[in-house]
Amino acid sequence: DRGGDWSSDVCSSDLENNSYEKGPGLYSTDGTLQDIEAHARTIIEFLSASNWDLFFEHLKTSFRLLQVVFPLQGNGTQAAPVQDDDRNALATLRIVAFIWVDKRKLSLVLSELCSCFFHLRKTFQSTLGLALPILILRWVEQNPEEFVLMHNSHSKIDGVDRLFDIANGMVDSNRWKAVLYPFQIFLLFLIPDVFEVATSMPSTGRYLENGSLPKASSGIFKKVSFLESLRKALRNKNPAAAYCLISLLRIARHFSLEGNDSALLSYALDVQEEVRDALFRKNIIGSEGAIFDNGLMTAAFVSLTHLNFESCNENIAPQCLSSNAPNDFKLAFVSACSNLAKLPNAQLYSELFEKITALIRDHLKVTSAPGSEQHLLIRSGSFS
């Protein structure tokens, strides 16, 4: 097992902190407030773990008060609250991302969201749409045995189907897709049957048109159709779809590649080449630079490495190191190696480290060569 302890995987920040994933009320742009928020997350996790009943009662009360204090108007538009009150409400919602849950407690949170999500103002829905994937990811990382057992036993968490359907009916713009796509894919991670059906279908998606469908409920087909729409959006270079499918690869690493018949793992293995082609093909680079940011490309590299080390070592790494490779590819490779080097089992990735060493050595030779711009800046003390 090359991955080791996934709960300590340092690449999680690349997925959690992607620029398009951030939105009003979840992250602060002020450095001091970010430091305070980091400590606040630890406090929230401790409080929710040590006194769950009281904490959950406070959470339920907060959800209900939001519907009363910030109601939707009769025509479907949204009332404009006082800015300070709005900020306080958003602060209440974003703590959802950082509470400590096991499977039972996660089920309680999702059930409570089912009863209120549709009735919340769009700003609050957006914040919850960003917070819930982080909550589910943290649960999987902290309780991987529960997650694997849930899939192996073909069970699911109550309330997920309804919450997915609510979100599915709300996607009406590209901006909303950037919020709700991750929200929906992380809900699907909690429904093993979706991947059972998806892996039994052709990957081309033509089955949705010709009606040659295996036996399953219409609700399952809607969810499978959503998975196929993500693959299509990935081919169209959609960053939100890329985030979702990279998350799928990350989640799949909790399953052993040997002697495991997990449908989610099988689906991830089917998707990995599409992710690799979408993010690490040179023709995605246009006149304005790379379509995907470094955080996504680094997370993709690390996830692909964990899922299939040999393929990454033999295909992606040489592609990133070729003389005409875009700088974004090289930077993603360096960032990924930096993450992998911090893992307890870093020696397993020594072949990648050896490959990147030559690139770094050549770069240092160029930047420190006498007469180069970087060398002159260093000599003058203008470069730090």
Coordinates of C-alpha atoms in Angstrom, one line a residue, residues 191-376:
I191 CA -24.7 6.2 -1.8
P192 CA -22.8 3.0 -2.9
D193 CA -25.6 1.8 -5.2
V194 CA -25.0 4.8 -7.6
F195 CA -21.5 3.5 -8.3
E196 CA -22.8 -0.1 -8.6
V197 CA -25.1 1.0 -11.4
A198 CA -22.5 3.4 -13.0
T199 CA -19.8 0.7 -13.3
S200 CA -22.3 -1.6 -15.1
M201 CA -22.9 1.0 -17.8
P202 CA -20.8 2.0 -20.9
S203 CA -18.5 4.9 -20.1
T204 CA -19.5 6.7 -23.3
G205 CA -22.9 7.8 -21.9
R206 CA -24.8 6.7 -24.9
Y207 CA -26.9 4.4 -22.7
L208 CA -28.8 7.5 -21.5
E209 CA -30.0 8.1 -25.0
N210 CA -30.8 4.7 -26.3
G211 CA -32.5 3.5 -23.2
S212 CA -30.4 0.3 -22.7
L213 CA -30.4 0.7 -18.9
P214 CA -29.8 -1.9 -16.2
K215 CA -32.6 -2.3 -13.6
A216 CA -32.6 0.4 -11.0
S217 CA -34.8 3.2 -9.7
S218 CA -35.2 6.5 -11.6
G219 CA -33.5 8.3 -8.7
I220 CA -30.4 6.2 -9.2
F221 CA -30.4 7.0 -12.9
K222 CA -30.5 10.7 -12.2
K223 CA -27.5 10.3 -10.0
V224 CA -25.6 8.2 -12.6
S225 CA -26.5 10.8 -15.2
F226 CA -25.0 13.5 -12.9
L227 CA -21.7 11.5 -12.8
E228 CA -21.7 11.3 -16.6
S229 CA -22.3 15.0 -16.9
L230 CA -19.2 15.6 -14.7
R231 CA -17.1 13.6 -17.1
K232 CA -18.5 15.5 -20.1
A233 CA -17.9 18.8 -18.2
L234 CA -14.3 17.7 -17.5
R235 CA -13.7 17.2 -21.2
N236 CA -14.9 20.8 -21.6
K237 CA -12.3 21.9 -19.1
N238 CA -14.8 22.8 -16.3
P239 CA -12.8 23.4 -13.0
A240 CA -15.7 22.4 -10.8
A241 CA -16.0 19.1 -12.6
A242 CA -12.3 18.6 -12.3
Y243 CA -12.5 19.2 -8.6
C244 CA -15.3 16.6 -8.2
L245 CA -13.5 13.8 -10.1
I246 CA -10.2 14.5 -8.4
S247 CA -12.1 14.2 -5.1
L248 CA -13.4 10.9 -6.4
L249 CA -9.8 9.7 -7.0
R250 CA -8.8 10.9 -3.5
I251 CA -11.8 9.1 -1.8
A252 CA -11.1 5.9 -3.7
R253 CA -7.6 5.6 -2.2
H254 CA -9.1 4.3 1.0
F255 CA -10.0 1.0 -0.7
S256 CA -7.3 -1.6 -1.1
L257 CA -6.5 -2.2 -4.8
E258 CA -6.1 -5.9 -4.1
G259 CA -9.0 -8.2 -3.4
N260 CA -11.5 -5.4 -3.3
D261 CA -14.7 -5.3 -5.4
S262 CA -15.8 -1.8 -4.4
A263 CA -17.8 -0.2 -7.2
L264 CA -16.6 3.3 -6.2
L265 CA -13.0 2.1 -6.6
S266 CA -13.8 0.6 -10.0
Y267 CA -15.4 3.8 -11.2
A268 CA -12.4 5.8 -10.0
L269 CA -10.1 3.5 -12.0
D270 CA -12.3 4.1 -15.1
V271 CA -12.1 7.9 -14.6
Q272 CA -8.4 8.2 -13.8
E273 CA -7.3 8.4 -17.5
E274 CA -9.9 11.1 -18.2
V275 CA -8.6 13.2 -15.3
R276 CA -5.0 12.7 -16.5
D277 CA -5.8 13.6 -20.1
A278 CA -7.8 16.7 -19.1
L279 CA -5.2 18.1 -16.7
F280 CA -1.9 17.0 -18.2
R281 CA -2.3 17.4 -21.9
K282 CA -0.3 20.2 -23.5
N283 CA -3.2 21.3 -25.7
I284 CA -5.1 22.6 -22.7
I285 CA -2.7 25.5 -22.6
G286 CA -4.0 28.5 -24.5
S287 CA -2.7 32.0 -25.1
E288 CA -3.8 33.1 -21.6
G289 CA -2.1 30.3 -19.7
A290 CA -3.4 27.2 -18.0
I291 CA -7.1 26.5 -17.5
F292 CA -6.7 24.7 -14.2
D293 CA -4.9 26.3 -11.2
N294 CA -1.8 24.8 -9.5
G295 CA -3.8 23.5 -6.5
L296 CA -6.0 21.4 -8.7
M297 CA -3.1 20.1 -10.8
T298 CA -1.1 19.2 -7.7
A299 CA -4.1 17.4 -6.1
A300 CA -4.6 15.5 -9.3
F301 CA -1.0 14.5 -9.6
V302 CA -0.9 13.3 -5.9
S303 CA -4.2 11.4 -6.3
L304 CA -3.2 9.7 -9.5
T305 CA 0.1 8.8 -7.9
H306 CA -1.5 7.1 -4.9
L307 CA -4.1 5.3 -7.1
N308 CA -1.7 4.1 -9.8
F309 CA 1.9 4.8 -9.0
E310 CA 3.4 2.9 -12.0
S311 CA 1.2 4.8 -14.5
C312 CA 2.1 8.1 -13.0
N313 CA 5.8 7.3 -12.8
E314 CA 5.9 6.1 -16.4
N315 CA 3.5 8.5 -18.1
I316 CA 2.7 11.7 -16.3
A317 CA 6.1 12.3 -14.8
P318 CA 8.0 12.1 -18.1
Q319 CA 5.3 14.3 -19.7
C320 CA 5.8 17.0 -17.1
L321 CA 9.6 16.8 -17.4
S322 CA 9.8 17.0 -21.2
S323 CA 11.7 20.0 -22.6
N324 CA 8.6 21.5 -24.1
A325 CA 6.3 20.9 -21.1
P326 CA 4.4 23.9 -19.8
N327 CA 5.8 25.4 -16.6
D328 CA 2.4 24.7 -15.0
F329 CA 3.1 21.0 -15.4
K330 CA 6.6 21.2 -13.9
L331 CA 5.3 23.3 -11.0
A332 CA 2.6 20.8 -10.3
F333 CA 5.2 18.0 -10.3
V334 CA 7.4 19.9 -7.8
S335 CA 4.5 20.7 -5.6
A336 CA 3.3 17.1 -5.6
C337 CA 6.7 15.8 -4.7
S338 CA 6.9 18.3 -1.9
N339 CA 3.7 16.9 -0.5
L340 CA 4.7 13.3 -1.0
A341 CA 8.1 13.9 0.7
K342 CA 6.2 14.8 3.9
L343 CA 4.4 11.5 4.2
P344 CA 5.6 8.8 6.7
N345 CA 6.2 6.4 3.8
A346 CA 8.0 8.9 1.5
Q347 CA 10.6 6.4 0.5
L348 CA 8.0 4.7 -1.7
Y349 CA 8.1 7.7 -4.0
S350 CA 11.9 7.8 -4.4
E351 CA 11.7 7.2 -8.2
L352 CA 9.6 10.4 -8.5
F353 CA 12.1 12.3 -6.3
E354 CA 15.0 11.2 -8.5
K355 CA 13.2 12.4 -11.6
I356 CA 12.4 15.8 -10.1
T357 CA 16.0 16.3 -8.8
A358 CA 17.4 16.8 -12.3
L359 CA 14.8 19.4 -13.1
I360 CA 15.5 21.4 -9.9
R361 CA 19.3 21.1 -10.5
D362 CA 19.0 22.4 -14.0
H363 CA 16.7 25.3 -12.8
L364 CA 19.3 26.3 -10.2
K365 CA 22.1 26.3 -12.7
V366 CA 20.1 28.6 -15.0
T367 CA 19.0 31.0 -12.3
S368 CA 22.4 31.2 -10.6
A369 CA 24.4 31.5 -13.8
P370 CA 26.6 34.7 -14.0
G371 CA 24.9 37.3 -16.1
S372 CA 21.4 35.9 -15.7
E373 CA 18.6 38.2 -14.5
Q374 CA 18.0 36.2 -11.4
H375 CA 21.8 36.2 -10.6
L376 CA 22.0 39.9 -11.0

